[in-house]
PDB file of C-alpha atoms in Angstrom:
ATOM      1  CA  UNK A   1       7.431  19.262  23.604  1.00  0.00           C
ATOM      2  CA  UNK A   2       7.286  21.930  21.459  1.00  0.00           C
ATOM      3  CA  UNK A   3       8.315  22.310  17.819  1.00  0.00           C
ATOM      4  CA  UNK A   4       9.893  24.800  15.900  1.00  0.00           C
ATOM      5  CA  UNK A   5       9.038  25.446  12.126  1.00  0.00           C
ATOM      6  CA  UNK A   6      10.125  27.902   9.597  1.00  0.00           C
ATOM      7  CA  UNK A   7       7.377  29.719   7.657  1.00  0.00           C
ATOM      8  CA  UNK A   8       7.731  30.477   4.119  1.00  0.00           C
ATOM      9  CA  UNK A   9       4.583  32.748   3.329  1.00  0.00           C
ATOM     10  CA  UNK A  10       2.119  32.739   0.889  1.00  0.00           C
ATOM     11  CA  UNK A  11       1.850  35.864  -1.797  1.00  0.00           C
ATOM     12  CA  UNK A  12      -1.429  36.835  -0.870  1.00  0.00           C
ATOM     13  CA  UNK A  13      -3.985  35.119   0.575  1.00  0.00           C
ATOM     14  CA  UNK A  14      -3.402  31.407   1.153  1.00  0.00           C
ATOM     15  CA  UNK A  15      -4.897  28.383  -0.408  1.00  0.00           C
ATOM     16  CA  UNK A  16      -3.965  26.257   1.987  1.00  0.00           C
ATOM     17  CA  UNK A  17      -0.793  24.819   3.650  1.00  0.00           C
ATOM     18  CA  UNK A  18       2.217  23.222   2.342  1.00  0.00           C
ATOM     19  CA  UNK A  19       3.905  21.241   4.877  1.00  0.00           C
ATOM     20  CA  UNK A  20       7.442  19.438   4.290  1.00  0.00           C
ATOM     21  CA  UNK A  21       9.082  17.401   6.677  1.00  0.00           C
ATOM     22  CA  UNK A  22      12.938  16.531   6.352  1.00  0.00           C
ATOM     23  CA  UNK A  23      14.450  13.574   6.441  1.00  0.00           C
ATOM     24  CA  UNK A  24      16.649  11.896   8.976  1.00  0.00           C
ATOM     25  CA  UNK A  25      19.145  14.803  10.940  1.00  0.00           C
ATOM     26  CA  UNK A  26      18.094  17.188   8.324  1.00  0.00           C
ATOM     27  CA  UNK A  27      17.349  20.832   8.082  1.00  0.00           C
ATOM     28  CA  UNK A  28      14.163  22.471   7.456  1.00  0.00           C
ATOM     29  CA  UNK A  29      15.798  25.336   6.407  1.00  0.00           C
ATOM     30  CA  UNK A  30      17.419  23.029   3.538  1.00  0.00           C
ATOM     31  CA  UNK A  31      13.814  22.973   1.983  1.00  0.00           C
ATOM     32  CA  UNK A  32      12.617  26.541   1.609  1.00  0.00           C
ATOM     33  CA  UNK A  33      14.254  26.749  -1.902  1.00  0.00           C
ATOM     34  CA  UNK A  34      12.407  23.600  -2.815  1.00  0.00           C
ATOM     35  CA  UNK A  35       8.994  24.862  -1.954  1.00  0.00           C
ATOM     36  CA  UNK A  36       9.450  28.167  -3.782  1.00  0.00           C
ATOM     37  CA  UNK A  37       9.900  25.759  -7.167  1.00  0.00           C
ATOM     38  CA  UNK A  38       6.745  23.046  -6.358  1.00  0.00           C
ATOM     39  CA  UNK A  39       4.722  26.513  -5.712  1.00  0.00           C
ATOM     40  CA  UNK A  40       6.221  29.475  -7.561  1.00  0.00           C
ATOM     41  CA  UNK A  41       3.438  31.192  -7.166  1.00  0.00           C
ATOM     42  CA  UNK A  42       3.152  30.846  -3.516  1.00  0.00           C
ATOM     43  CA  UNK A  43      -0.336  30.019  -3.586  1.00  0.00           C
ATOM     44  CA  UNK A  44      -0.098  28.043   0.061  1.00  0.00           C
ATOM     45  CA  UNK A  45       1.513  28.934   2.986  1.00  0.00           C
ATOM     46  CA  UNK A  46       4.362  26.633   3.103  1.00  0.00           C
ATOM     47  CA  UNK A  47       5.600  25.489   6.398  1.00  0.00           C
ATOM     48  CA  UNK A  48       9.008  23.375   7.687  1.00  0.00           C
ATOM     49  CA  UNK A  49       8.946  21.868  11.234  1.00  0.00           C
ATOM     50  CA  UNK A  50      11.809  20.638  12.429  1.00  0.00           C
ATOM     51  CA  UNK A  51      11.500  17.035  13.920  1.00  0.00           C
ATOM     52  CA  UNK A  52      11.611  16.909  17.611  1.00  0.00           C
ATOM     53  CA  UNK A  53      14.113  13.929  18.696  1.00  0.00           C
ATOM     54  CA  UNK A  54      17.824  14.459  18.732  1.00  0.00           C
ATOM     55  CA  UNK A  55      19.310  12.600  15.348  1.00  0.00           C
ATOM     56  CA  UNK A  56      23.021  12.256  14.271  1.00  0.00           C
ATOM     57  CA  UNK A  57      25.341  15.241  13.885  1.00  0.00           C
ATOM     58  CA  UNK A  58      23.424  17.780  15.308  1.00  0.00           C
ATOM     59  CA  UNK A  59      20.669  17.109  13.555  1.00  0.00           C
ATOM     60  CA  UNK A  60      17.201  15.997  14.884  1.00  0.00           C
ATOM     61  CA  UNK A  61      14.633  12.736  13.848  1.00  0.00           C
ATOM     62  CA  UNK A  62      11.033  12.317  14.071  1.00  0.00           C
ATOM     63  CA  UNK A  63      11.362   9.326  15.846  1.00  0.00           C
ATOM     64  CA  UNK A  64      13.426   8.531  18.769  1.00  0.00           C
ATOM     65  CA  UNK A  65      15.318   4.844  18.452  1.00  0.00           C
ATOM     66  CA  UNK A  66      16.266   4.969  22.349  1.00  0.00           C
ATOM     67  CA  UNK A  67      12.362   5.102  22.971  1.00  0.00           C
ATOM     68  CA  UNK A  68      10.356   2.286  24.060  1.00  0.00           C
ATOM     69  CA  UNK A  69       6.778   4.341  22.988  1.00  0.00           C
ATOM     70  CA  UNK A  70       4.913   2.964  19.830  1.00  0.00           C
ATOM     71  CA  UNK A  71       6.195   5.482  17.217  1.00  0.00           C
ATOM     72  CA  UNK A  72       2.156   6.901  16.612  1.00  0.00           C
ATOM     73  CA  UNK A  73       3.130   8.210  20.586  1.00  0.00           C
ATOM     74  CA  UNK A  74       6.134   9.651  19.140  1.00  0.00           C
ATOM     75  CA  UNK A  75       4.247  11.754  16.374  1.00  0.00           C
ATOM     76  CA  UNK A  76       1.879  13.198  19.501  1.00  0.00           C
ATOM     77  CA  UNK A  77       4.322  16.662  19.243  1.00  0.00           C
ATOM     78  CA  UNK A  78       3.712  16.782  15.514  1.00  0.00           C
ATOM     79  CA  UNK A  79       0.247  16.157  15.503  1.00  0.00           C
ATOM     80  CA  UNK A  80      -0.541  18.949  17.940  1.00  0.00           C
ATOM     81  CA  UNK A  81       1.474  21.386  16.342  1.00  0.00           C
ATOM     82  CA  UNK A  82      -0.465  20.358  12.753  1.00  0.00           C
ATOM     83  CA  UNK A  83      -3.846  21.265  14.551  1.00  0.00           C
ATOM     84  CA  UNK A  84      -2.294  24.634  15.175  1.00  0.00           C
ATOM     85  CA  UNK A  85      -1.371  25.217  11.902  1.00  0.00           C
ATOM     86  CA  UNK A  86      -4.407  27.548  10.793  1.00  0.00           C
ATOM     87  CA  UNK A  87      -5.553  25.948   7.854  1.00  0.00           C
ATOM     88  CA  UNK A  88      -8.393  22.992   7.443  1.00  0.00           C
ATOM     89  CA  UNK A  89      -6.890  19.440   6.907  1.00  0.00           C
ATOM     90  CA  UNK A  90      -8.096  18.997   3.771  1.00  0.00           C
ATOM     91  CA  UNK A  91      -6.854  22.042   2.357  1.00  0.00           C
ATOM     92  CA  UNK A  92      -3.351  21.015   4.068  1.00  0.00           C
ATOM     93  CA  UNK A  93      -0.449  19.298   1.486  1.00  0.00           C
ATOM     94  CA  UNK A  94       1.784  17.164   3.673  1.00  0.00           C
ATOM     95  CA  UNK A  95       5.323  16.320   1.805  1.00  0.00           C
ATOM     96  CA  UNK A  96       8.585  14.724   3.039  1.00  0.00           C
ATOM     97  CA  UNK A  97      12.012  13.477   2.098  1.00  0.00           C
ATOM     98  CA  UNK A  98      12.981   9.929   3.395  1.00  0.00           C
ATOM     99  CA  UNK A  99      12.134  10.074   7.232  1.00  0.00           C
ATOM    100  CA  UNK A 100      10.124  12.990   6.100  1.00  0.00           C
ATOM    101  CA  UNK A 101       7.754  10.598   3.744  1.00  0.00           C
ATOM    102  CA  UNK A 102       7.276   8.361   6.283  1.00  0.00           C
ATOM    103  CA  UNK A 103       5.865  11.194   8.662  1.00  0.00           C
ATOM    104  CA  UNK A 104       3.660  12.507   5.550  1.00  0.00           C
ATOM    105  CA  UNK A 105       2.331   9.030   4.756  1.00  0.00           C
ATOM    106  CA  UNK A 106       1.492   8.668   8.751  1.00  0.00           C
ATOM    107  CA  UNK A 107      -0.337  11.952   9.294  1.00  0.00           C
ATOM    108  CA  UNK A 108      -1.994  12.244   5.961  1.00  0.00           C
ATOM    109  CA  UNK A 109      -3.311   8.535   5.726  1.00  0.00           C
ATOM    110  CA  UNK A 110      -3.172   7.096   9.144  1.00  0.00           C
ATOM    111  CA  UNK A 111      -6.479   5.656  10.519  1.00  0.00           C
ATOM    112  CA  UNK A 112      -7.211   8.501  13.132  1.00  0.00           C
ATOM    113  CA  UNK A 113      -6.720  11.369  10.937  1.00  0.00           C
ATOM    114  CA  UNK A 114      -8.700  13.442   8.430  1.00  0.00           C
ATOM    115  CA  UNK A 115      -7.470  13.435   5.047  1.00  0.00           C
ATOM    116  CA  UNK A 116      -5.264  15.675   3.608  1.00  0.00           C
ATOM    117  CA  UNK A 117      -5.563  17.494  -0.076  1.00  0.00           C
ATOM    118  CA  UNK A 118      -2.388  15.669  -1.187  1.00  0.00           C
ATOM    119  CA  UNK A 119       0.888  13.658   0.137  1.00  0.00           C
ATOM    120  CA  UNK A 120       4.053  13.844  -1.407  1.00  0.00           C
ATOM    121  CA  UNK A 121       6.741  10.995  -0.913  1.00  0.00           C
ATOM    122  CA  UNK A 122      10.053  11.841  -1.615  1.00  0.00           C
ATOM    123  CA  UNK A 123      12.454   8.543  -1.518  1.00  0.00           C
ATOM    124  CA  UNK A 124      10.742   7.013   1.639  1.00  0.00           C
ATOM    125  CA  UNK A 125       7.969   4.603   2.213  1.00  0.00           C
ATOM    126  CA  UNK A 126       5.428   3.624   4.595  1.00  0.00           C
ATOM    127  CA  UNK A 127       6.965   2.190   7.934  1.00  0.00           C
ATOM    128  CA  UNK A 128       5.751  -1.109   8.946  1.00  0.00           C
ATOM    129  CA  UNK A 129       4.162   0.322  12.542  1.00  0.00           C
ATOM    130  CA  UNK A 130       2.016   3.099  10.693  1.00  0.00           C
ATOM    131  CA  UNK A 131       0.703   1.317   7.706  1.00  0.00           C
ATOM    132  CA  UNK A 132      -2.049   3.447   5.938  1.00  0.00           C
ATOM    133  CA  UNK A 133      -5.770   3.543   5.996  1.00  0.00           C
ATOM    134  CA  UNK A 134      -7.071   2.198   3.128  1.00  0.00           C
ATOM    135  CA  UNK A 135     -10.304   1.709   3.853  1.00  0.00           C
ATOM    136  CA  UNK A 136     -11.565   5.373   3.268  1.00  0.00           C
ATOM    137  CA  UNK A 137     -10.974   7.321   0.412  1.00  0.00           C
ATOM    138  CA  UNK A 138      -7.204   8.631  -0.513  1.00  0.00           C
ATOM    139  CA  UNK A 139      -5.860  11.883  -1.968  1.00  0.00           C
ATOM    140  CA  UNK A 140      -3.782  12.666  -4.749  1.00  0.00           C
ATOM    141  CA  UNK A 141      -0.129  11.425  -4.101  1.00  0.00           C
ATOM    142  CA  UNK A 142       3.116  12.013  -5.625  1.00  0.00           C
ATOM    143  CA  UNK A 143       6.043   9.878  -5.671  1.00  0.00           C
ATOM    144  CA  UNK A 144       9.258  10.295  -6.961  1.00  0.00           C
ATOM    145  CA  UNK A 145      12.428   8.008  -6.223  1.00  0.00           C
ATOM    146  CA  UNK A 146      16.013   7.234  -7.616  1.00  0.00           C
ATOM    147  CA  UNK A 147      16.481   4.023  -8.741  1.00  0.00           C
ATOM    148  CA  UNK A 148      20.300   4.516  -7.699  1.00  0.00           C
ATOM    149  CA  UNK A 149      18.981   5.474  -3.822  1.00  0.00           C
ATOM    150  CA  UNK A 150      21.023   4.010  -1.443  1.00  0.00           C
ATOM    151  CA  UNK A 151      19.549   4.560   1.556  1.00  0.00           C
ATOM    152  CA  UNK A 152      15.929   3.535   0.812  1.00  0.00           C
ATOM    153  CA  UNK A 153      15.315   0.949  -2.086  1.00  0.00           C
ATOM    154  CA  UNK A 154      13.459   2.314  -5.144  1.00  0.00           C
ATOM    155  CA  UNK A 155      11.561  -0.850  -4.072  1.00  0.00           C
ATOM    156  CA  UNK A 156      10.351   0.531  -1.469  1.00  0.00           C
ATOM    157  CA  UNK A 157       8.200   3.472  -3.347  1.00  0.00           C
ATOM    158  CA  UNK A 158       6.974   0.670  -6.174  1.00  0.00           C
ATOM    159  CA  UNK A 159       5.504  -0.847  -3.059  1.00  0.00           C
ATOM    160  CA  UNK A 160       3.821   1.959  -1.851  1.00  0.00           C
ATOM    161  CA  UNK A 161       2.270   2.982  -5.299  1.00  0.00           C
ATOM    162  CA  UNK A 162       1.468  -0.544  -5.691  1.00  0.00           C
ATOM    163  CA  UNK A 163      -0.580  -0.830  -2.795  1.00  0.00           C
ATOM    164  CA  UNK A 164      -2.030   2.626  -3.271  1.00  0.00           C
ATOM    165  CA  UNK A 165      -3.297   2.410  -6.067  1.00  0.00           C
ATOM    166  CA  UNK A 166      -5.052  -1.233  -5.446  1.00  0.00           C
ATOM    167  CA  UNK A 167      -6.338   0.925  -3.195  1.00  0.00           C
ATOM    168  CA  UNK A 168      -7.583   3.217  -5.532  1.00  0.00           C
ATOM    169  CA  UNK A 169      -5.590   6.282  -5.419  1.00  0.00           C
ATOM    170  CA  UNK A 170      -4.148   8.566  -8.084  1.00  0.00           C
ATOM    171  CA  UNK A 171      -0.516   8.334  -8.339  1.00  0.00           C
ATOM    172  CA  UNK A 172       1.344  10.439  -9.897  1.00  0.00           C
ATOM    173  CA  UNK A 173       4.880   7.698  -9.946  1.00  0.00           C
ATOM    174  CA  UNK A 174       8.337   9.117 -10.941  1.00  0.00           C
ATOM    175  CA  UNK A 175      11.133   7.137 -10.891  1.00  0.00           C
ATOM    176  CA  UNK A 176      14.606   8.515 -11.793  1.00  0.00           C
ATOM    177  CA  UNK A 177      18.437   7.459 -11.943  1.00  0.00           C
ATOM    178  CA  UNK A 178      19.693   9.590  -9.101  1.00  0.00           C
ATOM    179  CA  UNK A 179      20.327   8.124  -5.828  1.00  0.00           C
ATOM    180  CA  UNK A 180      18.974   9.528  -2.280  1.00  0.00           C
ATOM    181  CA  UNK A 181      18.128  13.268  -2.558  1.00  0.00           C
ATOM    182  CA  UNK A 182      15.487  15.097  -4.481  1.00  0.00           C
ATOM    183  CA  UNK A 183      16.098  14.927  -8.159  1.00  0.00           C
ATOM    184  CA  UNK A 184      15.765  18.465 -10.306  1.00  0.00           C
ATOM    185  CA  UNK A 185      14.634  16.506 -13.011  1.00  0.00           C
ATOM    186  CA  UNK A 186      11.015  15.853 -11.191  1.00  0.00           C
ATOM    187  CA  UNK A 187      10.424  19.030 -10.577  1.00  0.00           C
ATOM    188  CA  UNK A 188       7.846  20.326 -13.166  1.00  0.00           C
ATOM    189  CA  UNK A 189       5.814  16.985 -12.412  1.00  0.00           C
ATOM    190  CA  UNK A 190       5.591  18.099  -8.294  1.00  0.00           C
ATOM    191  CA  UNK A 191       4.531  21.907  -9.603  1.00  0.00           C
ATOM    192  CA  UNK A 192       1.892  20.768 -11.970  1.00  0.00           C
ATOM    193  CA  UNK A 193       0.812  18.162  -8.894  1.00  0.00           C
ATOM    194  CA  UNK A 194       0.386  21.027  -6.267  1.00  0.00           C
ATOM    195  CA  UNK A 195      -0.824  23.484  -9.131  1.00  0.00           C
ATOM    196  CA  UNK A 196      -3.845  21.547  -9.044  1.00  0.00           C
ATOM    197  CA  UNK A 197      -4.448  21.057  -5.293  1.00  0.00           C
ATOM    198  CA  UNK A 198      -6.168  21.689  -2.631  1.00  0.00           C
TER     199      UNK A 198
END
């Protein structure tokens, strides 16, 4: 299985890679406008793979609900396309919108992989069958979620910086009144979080 990605490329020469992952039937394409205002200055080489699994409406998930495989065997597409993405892991930034943030938390703190330089969780949470590592150091993670989201509980992302940060992680928590979507309003806090990465 092979996935397809859309490459939004750096201004000169990269600092790393910024990697989004959409949420549930989205678009990758949906995103590219969103990288070019966490990264203005196009320091990293931003990249948006589109999830391999057919999803509602066209659309496509990273994990398929008519599968009987553990969903870590369901991220084995994903996780050989990231080790053909030509940048080290820990200069990599893994990000993600609902569905999306679950795949970022997976790949960027799950047990069997190397750290990232940063995850960022957009109105998603961990998912109870890939629960992070935190037994080894974390990076920097963002979080931002509306308290009016309807789809995934603002509870949900209080959990996760909760237990991060026990953990001993820096989080940068941002917690707005919009409901499930990326909210403009946390926008300068994401640039000044990848400004300072990898």
């Amino acid at each position: 299985m092979t996935l397809q990605h859309i490459d939004r490329p750096p201004a000169g020469d990269s600092v790393g890679a910024l990697v989004f992952f959409h949420g549930y039937s989205g678009d990758p394409a949906d995103f590219v406008a969103f990288l070019n205002k966490i990264d203005p200055d196009r320091r990293f080489h931003g990249y948006l793979p589109r999830a391999p699994y057919p999803g509602e409406g066209g659309g496509t998930s990273w994990f398929d609900r008519r599968s009987s495989d553990p969903e870590e065997k369901q991220l084995g597409a994903l996780i050989e396309w990231l080790e053909g993405v030509p940048h080290a892991r820990e200069r990599m930034v893994f990000g993600g919108l609902s569905q999306g943030a679950n795949v970022a938390y997976a790949v960027g703190l799950g047990p069997r992989y190397q750290r990232p330089a940063g995850v960022i969780a957009i109105a998603g949470g961990f998912r109870d069958d890939l629960p992070p590592d935190l037994e080894r150091p974390l990076p920097p993670i963002a979080i931002a979620h509306g308290r009016a989201d309807e789809s995934v509980p603002v509870s949900v992302a209080r959990h996760a910086r909760d237990v991060l940060e026990r953990a001993g992680a820096t989080v940068l928590y941002r917690e707005t009144h919009t409901g499930h979507g990326i909210d403009e309003a946390v926008i300068p806090d994401l640039r000044s979080f990848v400004a300072k990465l990898p």
